């Protein structure tokens, strides 16, 4: 590997002269076949004979072998029985001077198994230069249509082993592990599982490192599952000629997901996106056996130029909704507004009218975005998962002592004790809602984590106050953005990401919570998310950077404090805020005199909604 990396053209498809001319040769041959008279039986037979001859021609076979070999280099097992495929190997094959039948046999086997497809060889007349075409012709299809798979390229334990043991689909994590262990004792099952994983990982290896695909989101934008549909979108973009069009049915992440940001950047800069339609599978109207809350999209774009604006329609639940959108009942979205609202992710907001779009744009640009590190402090510090409930499963358990492991379902707006664990495990777990006024209202987790197992990366995070928000959401939820102050001495799972402000700005948690839990922020958040309130989506929401002595900050802080500090574990924070005159200190072992009466809480939240709407966003009553 070290020697190969020193090669000047390492990683490039090194072709010999014969292989270089193959694409042009194939294109000329296909055009000659197409020129045959196909109005007679004799003409069709000549076409059939010439096509068969072309497939067995030495030029065709060599070009195919070279392309197969290049692909096989990313898939070949690194074991003694497989000869290595190096740049030298490829050059020898391309020059038709290889003396390694084992390599060719391995390449042939891998090509058959993975079904390599080379567009420039499968459709030579589409991609090769045509002297009769106008200047600037670069080859490609006039139109690419598709409904690619929506899978995430990770090994699916339940899906794979469910074919052997259907009960695994509803089993707890511990039961699943036991079933998998028993099934893997069967040699045939173990072999298939290993092959399944290898096929999956080697495919992802090719996608990420071959250079065939390049539209990957950078940094934190690229986190999350590796979605297959994005590779198909990029393939469509590559196979379309300048002036041609692409149109596909894709998941909603296409327009809102952070890891599709590079695709959107490419579309805005080098394509003319004309239409984007957003659907909801209500009543399984569009796809049967697919969850009714599933959101997806269809887009149409022409290659060449740039996108300044495009037509969009969302919330399409029926054929009648689609018909109205196709008849022109759409909203014009301006790309410059999208860049202002989401400068990093370039996420497209779900809007339902021109008024909706204009209002969302004005609200999004009135204050610095949370992720803007050039604005005044405080600056947020994210942590997507203090512990991951899947990969860190060995850290926590059913212990009598230890730090409570917080899950997203345990919190509600301004409430860190919204639900209590009662029984069961996994999907069978039983949780009970604890309204204010219930004497049993307390932190009651499903799992605990011993202090000695706290990951070192967290530093002192688990011993301090911070904000947590629910990562999992859905279109049917009453609110998309749900956040609460998290007390010290607990640790949060990945469904409850957390953010902190510097120690000198701990007071900012209260106005931030007031802002985040307001109906105005939820209005903006719902346009950016489908099933997850990611850090990237949160970063695109506005956050006023005002000093603590600002009248509105003072008012919001006082109200949010009384909604938040409802238990003894919040007393230390309450007393810290007394320093700013927001409250009077109380004994350390006492619960602060906060709002626990449901009517008082409802009135306080309504006050926050009104203040944020009028004072922060300048909205009218109608807006």
Coordinates of C-alpha atoms in Angstrom, one line a residue:
X1 CA 0.0 0.0 0.0
X2 CA 2.8 2.4 0.9
X3 CA 4.5 1.8 -2.5
X4 CA 1.3 2.2 -4.4
X5 CA 0.5 5.5 -2.7
X6 CA 3.8 6.9 -4.0
X7 CA 2.6 6.3 -7.6
X8 CA 1.8 9.6 -9.3
X9 CA -1.6 8.3 -10.7
X10 CA -2.5 6.1 -7.7
X11 CA -6.2 5.9 -7.5
X12 CA -6.8 6.8 -11.1
X13 CA -8.0 4.5 -13.8
X14 CA -4.8 3.9 -15.7
X15 CA -5.7 2.8 -19.3
X16 CA -3.5 1.6 -22.1
X17 CA -3.9 2.9 -25.6
X18 CA -6.1 0.0 -26.7
X19 CA -8.4 0.5 -23.8
X20 CA -8.5 4.2 -24.2
X21 CA -9.8 3.9 -27.7
X22 CA -12.3 1.2 -26.8
X23 CA -15.1 3.6 -25.8
X24 CA -14.9 5.4 -29.1
X25 CA -14.7 2.1 -31.0
X26 CA -17.8 0.8 -29.2
X27 CA -19.7 4.0 -29.8
X28 CA -18.9 4.0 -33.5
X29 CA -19.9 0.3 -33.7
X30 CA -23.2 0.9 -32.0
X31 CA -24.0 3.9 -34.2
X32 CA -23.3 1.7 -37.3
X33 CA -25.6 -1.0 -36.0
X34 CA -28.3 1.6 -35.4
X35 CA -27.9 2.7 -39.0
X36 CA -29.0 -0.7 -40.3
X37 CA -32.4 -0.9 -41.9
X38 CA -34.6 -2.2 -39.2
X39 CA -37.7 -2.3 -41.4
X40 CA -36.9 -5.8 -42.7
X41 CA -36.3 -9.2 -41.1
X42 CA -32.9 -9.4 -42.9
X43 CA -31.9 -6.0 -41.5
X44 CA -32.9 -6.9 -37.9
X45 CA -31.0 -10.2 -38.2
X46 CA -27.9 -8.3 -39.4
X47 CA -28.2 -5.9 -36.4
X48 CA -28.6 -9.0 -34.1
X49 CA -25.5 -10.6 -35.6
X50 CA -23.4 -7.5 -35.5
X51 CA -24.4 -6.8 -31.8
X52 CA -23.4 -10.4 -30.8
X53 CA -20.0 -9.9 -32.6
X54 CA -19.5 -6.6 -30.8
X55 CA -20.0 -8.2 -27.4
X56 CA -17.3 -10.9 -28.1
X57 CA -14.9 -8.5 -29.8
X58 CA -11.5 -8.3 -28.2
X59 CA -11.8 -4.5 -27.8
X60 CA -15.1 -4.9 -25.9
X61 CA -13.8 -7.6 -23.7
X62 CA -10.6 -5.8 -22.8
X63 CA -12.4 -2.5 -22.0
X64 CA -14.8 -4.5 -19.8
X65 CA -11.9 -6.3 -18.0
X66 CA -10.1 -3.1 -17.3
X67 CA -13.1 -1.4 -15.8
X68 CA -14.0 -4.6 -13.8
X69 CA -10.4 -4.8 -12.5
X70 CA -10.5 -1.2 -11.3
X71 CA -13.7 -1.8 -9.4
X72 CA -12.6 -5.2 -8.1
X73 CA -9.6 -3.5 -6.4
X74 CA -12.0 -2.1 -3.9
X75 CA -13.8 -5.3 -3.3
X76 CA -11.2 -8.0 -3.4
X77 CA -10.7 -9.8 0.0
X78 CA -7.2 -9.1 1.5
X79 CA -6.5 -12.8 2.0
X80 CA -3.7 -15.1 0.6
X81 CA -5.9 -16.8 -1.9
X82 CA -6.7 -13.5 -3.7
X83 CA -4.0 -11.9 -5.7
X84 CA -3.6 -8.2 -4.9
X85 CA -4.8 -5.7 -7.5
X86 CA -2.4 -2.9 -7.8
X87 CA -1.8 0.0 -10.3
X88 CA 0.8 -2.2 -12.0
X89 CA -1.8 -5.0 -12.3
X90 CA -4.2 -2.6 -13.9
X91 CA -1.7 -1.2 -16.3
X92 CA -0.7 -4.7 -17.4
X93 CA -4.3 -5.7 -18.1
X94 CA -5.0 -2.4 -19.9
X95 CA -2.0 -3.1 -22.1
X96 CA -3.2 -6.6 -22.8
X97 CA 0.0 -8.0 -21.5
X98 CA -1.0 -9.6 -18.2
X99 CA 0.2 -13.1 -17.4
X100 CA -1.9 -13.5 -14.2
X101 CA -4.9 -15.8 -14.9
X102 CA -5.6 -15.9 -11.2
X103 CA -6.2 -12.2 -11.1
X104 CA -8.5 -12.3 -14.1
X105 CA -10.4 -15.2 -12.6
X106 CA -10.8 -13.3 -9.3
X107 CA -11.9 -10.2 -11.2
X108 CA -14.4 -12.2 -13.2
X109 CA -15.9 -13.7 -10.0
X110 CA -16.1 -10.3 -8.2
X111 CA -17.7 -8.7 -11.2
X112 CA -20.4 -11.4 -11.4
X113 CA -21.0 -11.3 -7.6
X114 CA -21.3 -7.5 -7.3
X115 CA -22.7 -7.0 -10.9
X116 CA -20.4 -4.1 -11.8
X117 CA -22.0 -1.8 -14.4
X118 CA -19.9 0.6 -16.5
X119 CA -22.1 3.2 -18.1
X120 CA -19.5 4.2 -20.7
X121 CA -19.4 0.6 -21.9
X122 CA -23.0 -0.3 -21.4
X123 CA -24.2 2.8 -23.3
X124 CA -21.2 3.8 -25.4
X125 CA -23.2 5.9 -27.9
X126 CA -24.6 7.9 -25.0
X127 CA -21.3 8.9 -23.4
X128 CA -18.8 9.0 -26.2
X129 CA -18.2 12.2 -28.2
X130 CA -20.4 12.4 -31.3
X131 CA -19.0 14.5 -34.1
X132 CA -22.5 15.3 -35.4
X133 CA -23.6 16.8 -32.0
X134 CA -23.4 20.5 -31.3
X135 CA -20.3 22.1 -29.7
X136 CA -20.0 21.5 -26.0
X137 CA -21.5 18.1 -26.0
X138 CA -20.2 16.1 -23.1
X139 CA -22.3 13.0 -23.3
X140 CA -24.9 11.6 -21.0
X141 CA -28.6 10.8 -20.9
X142 CA -31.3 13.3 -21.9
X143 CA -33.3 12.2 -18.9
X144 CA -32.7 10.1 -15.8
X145 CA -35.7 8.9 -13.7
X146 CA -35.6 6.9 -10.6
X147 CA -37.0 5.7 -7.3
X148 CA -33.8 4.6 -5.5
X149 CA -33.7 2.5 -2.4
X150 CA -34.1 4.4 0.9
X151 CA -32.0 2.0 3.0
X152 CA -29.3 3.0 5.4
X153 CA -26.2 1.0 4.7
X154 CA -25.7 -0.6 8.1
X155 CA -26.0 -4.3 9.0
X156 CA -29.7 -5.0 9.9
X157 CA -29.6 -7.6 12.6
X158 CA -33.4 -8.0 12.9
X159 CA -33.9 -8.0 9.2
X160 CA -31.2 -10.6 8.5
X161 CA -31.8 -13.0 11.4
X162 CA -35.6 -12.5 11.3
X163 CA -35.6 -14.9 8.3
X164 CA -34.3 -17.6 10.6
X165 CA -36.0 -16.5 13.9
X166 CA -39.1 -14.2 13.4
X167 CA -39.4 -13.6 17.2
X168 CA -36.2 -11.6 17.1
X169 CA -38.1 -8.6 15.7
X170 CA -40.0 -8.0 18.9
X171 CA -37.4 -9.3 21.4
X172 CA -35.5 -7.2 23.9
X173 CA -31.9 -6.3 23.3
X174 CA -30.7 -9.1 25.7
X175 CA -33.0 -11.6 24.0
X176 CA -31.8 -10.6 20.6
X177 CA -28.2 -11.0 21.6
X178 CA -28.9 -14.5 22.8
X179 CA -30.8 -15.5 19.7
X180 CA -28.1 -14.2 17.4
X181 CA -25.4 -16.1 19.4
X182 CA -27.4 -19.3 19.0
X183 CA -28.0 -18.8 15.3
X184 CA -24.3 -18.0 14.6
X185 CA -23.5 -21.4 15.9
X186 CA -25.0 -22.8 12.7
X187 CA -22.1 -22.7 10.2
X188 CA -24.3 -21.9 7.2
X189 CA -26.0 -19.0 9.0
X190 CA -22.6 -17.7 10.2
X191 CA -21.2 -17.9 6.7
X192 CA -24.1 -16.0 5.2
X193 CA -24.0 -13.3 8.0
X194 CA -20.2 -12.8 7.4
X195 CA -20.8 -12.5 3.6
X196 CA -23.7 -10.1 4.1
X197 CA -21.6 -7.8 6.3
X198 CA -18.6 -8.0 4.0
X199 CA -20.7 -7.2 0.9
X200 CA -22.2 -4.2 2.8
X201 CA -19.0 -2.8 4.1
X202 CA -17.0 -3.3 0.9
X203 CA -19.8 -1.5 -1.0
X204 CA -19.6 1.4 1.4
X205 CA -15.8 1.3 1.1
X206 CA -16.0 1.7 -2.7
X207 CA -18.6 4.5 -2.4
X208 CA -16.5 6.5 0.1
X209 CA -13.0 6.0 -1.3
X210 CA -13.1 5.1 -5.0
X211 CA -13.6 8.7 -6.1
X212 CA -16.7 7.6 -8.0
X213 CA -18.8 9.7 -5.5
X214 CA -17.7 13.1 -4.2
X215 CA -20.9 14.8 -2.8
X216 CA -20.3 14.0 0.9
X217 CA -21.2 16.5 3.6
X218 CA -18.2 17.8 5.5
X219 CA -17.6 17.8 9.3
X220 CA -20.5 17.4 11.6
X221 CA -22.9 17.8 8.6
X222 CA -21.8 14.4 7.4
X223 CA -22.6 12.5 10.6
X224 CA -25.5 10.0 10.8
X225 CA -26.4 7.0 8.7
X226 CA -24.9 6.2 5.3
X227 CA -27.9 6.6 3.0
X228 CA -28.1 4.6 -0.2
X229 CA -30.4 7.1 -2.0
X230 CA -27.7 9.8 -2.0
X231 CA -25.4 7.6 -4.1
X232 CA -28.3 7.2 -6.6
X233 CA -28.9 11.0 -6.7
X234 CA -25.3 11.6 -7.4
X235 CA -25.3 8.9 -10.1
X236 CA -28.2 10.6 -11.8
X237 CA -26.4 13.9 -11.7
X238 CA -23.3 12.3 -13.3
X239 CA -25.2 10.4 -16.0
X240 CA -27.3 13.4 -17.2
X241 CA -25.9 15.4 -20.1
X242 CA -25.7 19.2 -20.0
X243 CA -29.2 20.4 -20.8
X244 CA -30.7 17.1 -19.7
X245 CA -32.9 16.5 -16.7
X246 CA -33.0 14.3 -13.7
X247 CA -36.1 13.5 -11.5
X248 CA -36.3 11.0 -8.6
X249 CA -38.4 10.0 -5.7
X250 CA -36.3 10.3 -2.6
X251 CA -36.5 10.5 1.3
X252 CA -37.2 13.9 2.9
X253 CA -33.5 14.0 3.9
X254 CA -32.9 15.1 0.3
X255 CA -34.2 18.6 1.1
X256 CA -33.7 18.8 4.9
X257 CA -31.0 16.3 5.9
X258 CA -27.6 17.7 6.9
X259 CA -25.8 14.8 5.2
X260 CA -27.3 15.8 1.8
X261 CA -26.0 19.3 2.1
X262 CA -23.3 18.7 -0.6
X263 CA -25.9 17.5 -3.0
X264 CA -28.0 20.6 -2.5
X265 CA -25.0 22.8 -2.9
X266 CA -24.3 21.1 -6.2
X267 CA -27.9 21.5 -7.3
X268 CA -28.0 25.2 -6.4
X269 CA -24.7 25.9 -8.1
X270 CA -24.7 23.8 -11.3
X271 CA -28.3 22.8 -11.9
X272 CA -31.6 24.5 -12.5
X273 CA -33.9 23.0 -9.8
X274 CA -37.4 23.6 -11.1
X275 CA -39.7 21.7 -8.7
X276 CA -39.5 20.1 -5.3
X277 CA -42.6 18.3 -4.0
X278 CA -42.8 17.0 -0.4
X279 CA -45.2 14.1 0.4
X280 CA -46.6 12.5 3.6
X281 CA -47.7 8.9 3.4
X282 CA -50.9 9.6 5.3
X283 CA -53.2 6.5 5.3
X284 CA -50.5 4.7 3.3
X285 CA -51.9 6.6 0.2
X286 CA -48.6 6.6 -1.7
X287 CA -46.8 3.5 -0.5
X288 CA -48.5 0.6 1.2
X289 CA -46.8 -1.1 4.2
X290 CA -44.8 2.1 4.8
X291 CA -45.4 4.1 8.0
X292 CA -48.1 6.7 7.6
X293 CA -45.8 9.4 9.0
X294 CA -43.1 8.8 6.4
X295 CA -42.1 11.9 4.5
X296 CA -40.5 11.8 1.1
X297 CA -40.0 14.0 -1.9
X298 CA -39.8 14.2 -5.7
X299 CA -37.5 16.7 -7.5
X300 CA -37.0 17.8 -11.1
X301 CA -33.8 19.5 -12.2
X302 CA -32.0 20.5 -15.5
X303 CA -28.3 20.2 -15.7
X304 CA -26.4 23.4 -16.4
X305 CA -26.6 26.9 -15.1
X306 CA -27.5 27.7 -11.5
X307 CA -30.7 27.8 -9.4
X308 CA -31.9 31.2 -8.2
X309 CA -35.4 30.1 -7.3
X310 CA -37.7 27.0 -7.6
X311 CA -41.3 26.0 -7.1
X312 CA -42.1 23.9 -4.0
X313 CA -45.2 22.3 -2.4
X314 CA -45.2 20.3 0.8
X315 CA -47.7 18.3 2.9
X316 CA -49.0 16.4 -0.2
X317 CA -51.2 13.7 1.3
X318 CA -53.5 12.7 -1.6
X319 CA -53.7 12.6 -5.4
X320 CA -55.8 15.7 -5.3
X321 CA -53.0 17.6 -3.4
X322 CA -50.5 16.4 -6.1
X323 CA -52.9 17.5 -8.9
X324 CA -53.1 21.0 -7.4
X325 CA -49.4 21.3 -7.1
X326 CA -48.9 20.2 -10.7
X327 CA -51.4 22.7 -11.8
X328 CA -49.4 25.5 -10.3
X329 CA -50.4 25.6 -6.6
X330 CA -46.8 26.0 -5.4
X331 CA -44.7 28.4 -3.5
X332 CA -41.6 30.1 -5.0
X333 CA -38.5 29.6 -2.8
X334 CA -35.5 31.8 -3.3
X335 CA -32.1 30.2 -2.9
X336 CA -30.5 33.3 -1.4
X337 CA -33.1 33.1 1.4
X338 CA -32.2 29.5 1.9
X339 CA -28.6 30.4 2.2
X340 CA -29.4 33.1 4.8
X341 CA -31.5 30.7 6.9
X342 CA -29.2 27.7 6.6
X343 CA -25.7 28.8 5.6
X344 CA -24.0 25.5 6.2
X345 CA -26.6 22.8 5.6
X346 CA -28.5 24.8 2.9
X347 CA -31.7 23.0 4.1
X348 CA -34.9 23.7 2.3
X349 CA -37.7 24.7 4.7
X350 CA -41.2 23.1 4.4
X351 CA -43.4 26.0 3.6
X352 CA -47.1 25.9 2.7
X353 CA -47.7 29.3 1.1
X354 CA -45.9 32.5 0.0
X355 CA -46.9 34.1 3.3
X356 CA -45.5 31.2 5.2
X357 CA -42.2 31.4 3.2
X358 CA -41.9 35.1 3.7
X359 CA -42.6 34.9 7.4
X360 CA -40.2 32.1 7.9
X361 CA -37.5 34.0 6.1
X362 CA -38.0 37.2 8.1
X363 CA -38.0 35.3 11.4
X364 CA -34.9 33.3 10.5
X365 CA -32.8 36.3 9.6
X366 CA -33.8 38.7 12.4
X367 CA -31.3 37.3 14.9
X368 CA -28.0 35.4 14.7
X369 CA -28.3 31.7 14.2
X370 CA -27.4 29.5 17.1
X371 CA -24.5 28.1 15.1
X372 CA -23.1 31.5 14.2
X373 CA -19.7 31.7 16.0
X374 CA -19.1 35.3 14.7
X375 CA -22.0 36.8 16.7
X376 CA -21.8 38.0 20.3
X377 CA -21.5 35.3 23.0
X378 CA -22.6 33.0 24.4
X379 CA -21.5 30.3 22.1
X380 CA -23.0 26.8 22.4
X381 CA -21.0 23.6 22.8
X382 CA -22.8 20.6 21.5
X383 CA -22.5 16.9 22.4
X384 CA -24.7 14.6 20.3
X385 CA -24.5 11.7 22.7
X386 CA -23.1 11.6 26.2
X387 CA -23.6 7.9 25.9
X388 CA -25.1 6.0 23.0
X389 CA -27.8 3.6 24.0
X390 CA -26.7 1.1 21.4
X391 CA -22.9 1.1 21.1
X392 CA -22.3 2.0 24.8
X393 CA -24.8 -0.6 26.1
X394 CA -22.1 -2.3 28.1
X395 CA -21.6 0.9 30.3
X396 CA -25.0 0.9 31.9
X397 CA -27.5 -1.6 33.3
X398 CA -30.2 -2.4 35.9
X399 CA -28.1 -1.1 38.8
X400 CA -29.6 0.0 42.1
X401 CA -27.0 2.8 42.3
X402 CA -25.4 5.0 39.8
X403 CA -26.2 8.0 37.6
X404 CA -29.6 8.0 36.0
X405 CA -29.4 7.4 32.2
X406 CA -31.7 10.0 30.7
X407 CA -33.7 9.1 27.6
X408 CA -35.5 11.6 25.4
X409 CA -39.0 10.4 26.5
X410 CA -38.2 11.5 30.1
X411 CA -38.3 15.2 29.3
X412 CA -40.9 17.7 28.1
X413 CA -40.8 21.4 27.6
X414 CA -39.4 23.0 30.9
X415 CA -39.9 19.6 32.6
X416 CA -37.0 17.2 33.3
X417 CA -39.3 14.6 35.0
X418 CA -42.1 14.2 32.5
X419 CA -42.2 10.4 32.4
X420 CA -41.1 7.6 34.8
X421 CA -39.9 4.1 33.9
X422 CA -42.1 1.4 35.3
X423 CA -41.4 -2.0 33.8
X424 CA -40.3 -4.0 30.7
X425 CA -37.4 -3.5 28.5
X426 CA -36.7 -2.0 25.0
X427 CA -39.9 -1.6 22.9
X428 CA -41.8 -3.4 25.6
X429 CA -40.8 -0.9 28.3
X430 CA -43.7 0.8 30.2
X431 CA -43.4 4.5 30.9
X432 CA -45.9 6.6 33.0
X433 CA -46.5 10.3 32.4
X434 CA -46.1 12.3 35.6
X435 CA -48.2 15.5 35.6
X436 CA -47.3 18.4 37.9
X437 CA -49.1 17.8 41.2
X438 CA -48.5 14.1 41.2
X439 CA -46.7 13.2 44.5
X440 CA -44.7 10.5 42.6
X441 CA -43.1 13.0 40.2
X442 CA -39.4 12.3 40.3
X443 CA -36.4 11.2 38.1
X444 CA -37.2 7.5 37.5
X445 CA -34.8 6.0 34.8
X446 CA -34.8 2.7 33.1
X447 CA -31.0 2.4 33.4
X448 CA -28.2 3.6 35.6
X449 CA -24.5 4.0 35.0
X450 CA -21.8 3.6 37.7
X451 CA -19.6 6.7 38.2
X452 CA -16.5 4.7 37.4
X453 CA -17.9 4.0 33.9
X454 CA -18.4 7.6 32.9
X455 CA -16.6 8.1 29.5
X456 CA -13.5 10.3 30.0
X457 CA -14.5 12.4 27.0
X458 CA -17.3 14.0 29.1
X459 CA -15.0 15.6 31.5
X460 CA -17.1 17.4 34.1
X461 CA -20.2 17.6 31.9
X462 CA -22.3 15.2 33.9
X463 CA -21.7 17.2 37.1
X464 CA -23.1 20.5 35.8
X465 CA -26.4 21.9 34.5
X466 CA -27.0 21.9 30.7
X467 CA -29.8 21.9 28.2
X468 CA -31.1 18.7 26.6
X469 CA -33.5 18.5 23.7
X470 CA -35.4 15.5 22.2
X471 CA -33.7 14.3 19.1
X472 CA -36.6 12.1 18.0
X473 CA -39.7 13.8 16.6
X474 CA -42.4 13.2 14.1
X475 CA -44.9 15.3 12.0
X476 CA -47.8 14.1 14.1
X477 CA -46.2 15.4 17.3
X478 CA -47.7 18.5 19.0
X479 CA -44.3 20.0 19.2
X480 CA -41.1 19.3 17.2
X481 CA -38.7 21.2 19.5
X482 CA -38.8 20.1 23.1
X483 CA -36.1 21.2 25.5
X484 CA -35.5 21.3 29.3
X485 CA -32.7 22.0 31.8
X486 CA -30.9 18.8 32.7
X487 CA -29.7 18.6 36.3
X488 CA -26.2 17.5 37.4
X489 CA -25.5 13.9 38.4
X490 CA -27.3 12.4 35.4
X491 CA -26.0 11.2 32.0
X492 CA -27.9 11.6 28.7
X493 CA -28.4 9.0 26.0
X494 CA -28.2 9.8 22.3
X495 CA -32.0 10.5 22.1
X496 CA -31.3 13.5 24.3
X497 CA -28.4 15.5 22.9
X498 CA -27.1 18.3 25.2
X499 CA -25.6 21.7 24.8
X500 CA -23.8 23.9 27.3
X501 CA -22.9 27.6 27.5
X502 CA -19.7 28.8 29.3
X503 CA -19.8 29.0 33.0
X504 CA -20.2 32.8 33.0
X505 CA -23.3 32.4 30.8
X506 CA -25.3 29.7 32.7
X507 CA -28.0 32.4 33.1
X508 CA -28.5 32.1 29.3
X509 CA -30.1 28.7 29.6
X510 CA -33.4 30.3 30.8
X511 CA -34.0 32.8 28.0
X512 CA -32.7 30.1 25.5
X513 CA -35.3 27.6 26.8
X514 CA -38.0 30.3 26.7
X515 CA -37.1 31.0 23.1
X516 CA -36.6 27.3 22.1
X517 CA -39.9 26.2 23.7
X518 CA -41.9 29.0 22.2
X519 CA -44.5 28.4 19.4
X520 CA -42.4 30.8 17.2
X521 CA -39.3 28.6 17.3
X522 CA -41.4 25.5 16.8
X523 CA -42.9 27.1 13.7
X524 CA -39.3 27.5 12.3
X525 CA -38.1 24.1 13.6
X526 CA -40.9 22.1 11.9
X527 CA -39.7 23.4 8.5
X528 CA -36.3 21.9 9.0
X529 CA -37.0 18.4 10.4
X530 CA -38.8 15.2 9.7
X531 CA -37.9 12.6 12.2
X532 CA -34.9 14.0 14.0
X533 CA -34.1 17.4 15.6
X534 CA -30.4 17.2 14.8
X535 CA -27.7 19.6 16.0
X536 CA -27.4 20.9 12.5
X537 CA -31.1 21.8 12.4
X538 CA -30.8 23.4 15.8
X539 CA -27.9 25.5 14.5
X540 CA -30.0 27.0 11.8
X541 CA -32.5 28.5 14.3
X542 CA -32.1 32.1 15.5
X543 CA -31.0 32.8 19.0
X544 CA -30.9 36.4 20.3
X545 CA -27.5 37.4 21.7
X546 CA -28.7 40.0 24.2
X547 CA -27.2 40.9 27.6
X548 CA -28.8 39.8 30.8
X549 CA -29.9 43.3 31.7
X550 CA -32.0 43.6 28.5
X551 CA -35.7 44.0 29.6
X552 CA -37.0 41.1 27.4
X553 CA -34.2 38.7 28.6
X554 CA -34.9 39.7 32.2
X555 CA -38.6 38.9 31.7
X556 CA -38.2 35.7 29.8
X557 CA -35.5 34.5 32.3
X558 CA -37.7 35.0 35.3
X559 CA -40.7 33.2 33.8
X560 CA -38.6 30.3 32.4
X561 CA -36.9 29.9 35.8
X562 CA -40.2 29.3 37.5
X563 CA -41.2 26.8 34.9
X564 CA -38.0 24.9 35.2
X565 CA -36.9 24.8 38.8
X566 CA -39.6 22.5 40.2
X567 CA -37.6 20.0 42.2
X568 CA -34.7 20.0 44.8
X569 CA -32.2 19.0 42.2
X570 CA -32.8 22.4 40.6
X571 CA -32.3 24.4 43.8
X572 CA -28.6 25.1 43.2
X573 CA -29.4 26.6 39.8
X574 CA -32.3 28.6 41.3
X575 CA -30.0 30.0 43.9
X576 CA -27.3 30.8 41.3
X577 CA -29.9 32.8 39.4
X578 CA -30.8 34.7 42.6
X579 CA -27.5 36.5 42.0
X580 CA -29.1 38.2 39.0
X581 CA -32.2 39.3 40.9
X582 CA -34.5 36.8 39.1
X583 CA -35.6 35.2 42.4
X584 CA -34.9 34.9 46.1
X585 CA -32.6 32.1 47.4
X586 CA -34.0 29.1 49.2
X587 CA -32.4 26.4 51.5
X588 CA -30.3 23.9 49.6
X589 CA -32.6 20.9 50.4
X590 CA -35.8 22.7 49.6
X591 CA -37.7 22.9 46.3
X592 CA -37.9 26.4 44.8
X593 CA -41.3 28.2 44.9
X594 CA -41.8 27.6 41.2
X595 CA -44.9 27.1 39.0
X596 CA -46.3 23.6 39.6
X597 CA -50.0 24.4 39.3
X598 CA -51.1 23.5 35.7
X599 CA -53.0 26.7 35.2
X600 CA -50.1 28.8 36.3
X601 CA -47.8 26.9 34.0
X602 CA -50.1 27.3 31.1
X603 CA -50.4 31.1 31.7
X604 CA -46.6 31.4 32.0
X605 CA -46.0 29.5 28.7
X606 CA -48.6 31.7 27.0
X607 CA -46.8 34.8 28.3
X608 CA -43.5 33.5 26.8
X609 CA -45.2 32.8 23.5
X610 CA -46.6 36.4 23.4
X611 CA -43.3 38.1 24.4
X612 CA -41.2 36.1 22.0
X613 CA -43.7 36.7 19.1
X614 CA -44.1 40.4 19.7
X615 CA -40.9 41.6 21.3
X616 CA -38.4 39.3 19.6
X617 CA -39.9 38.7 16.2
X618 CA -42.1 41.8 15.9
X619 CA -45.1 39.7 14.7
X620 CA -48.5 41.1 14.3
X621 CA -51.5 39.4 15.9
X622 CA -52.5 37.8 12.5
X623 CA -48.9 36.5 12.0

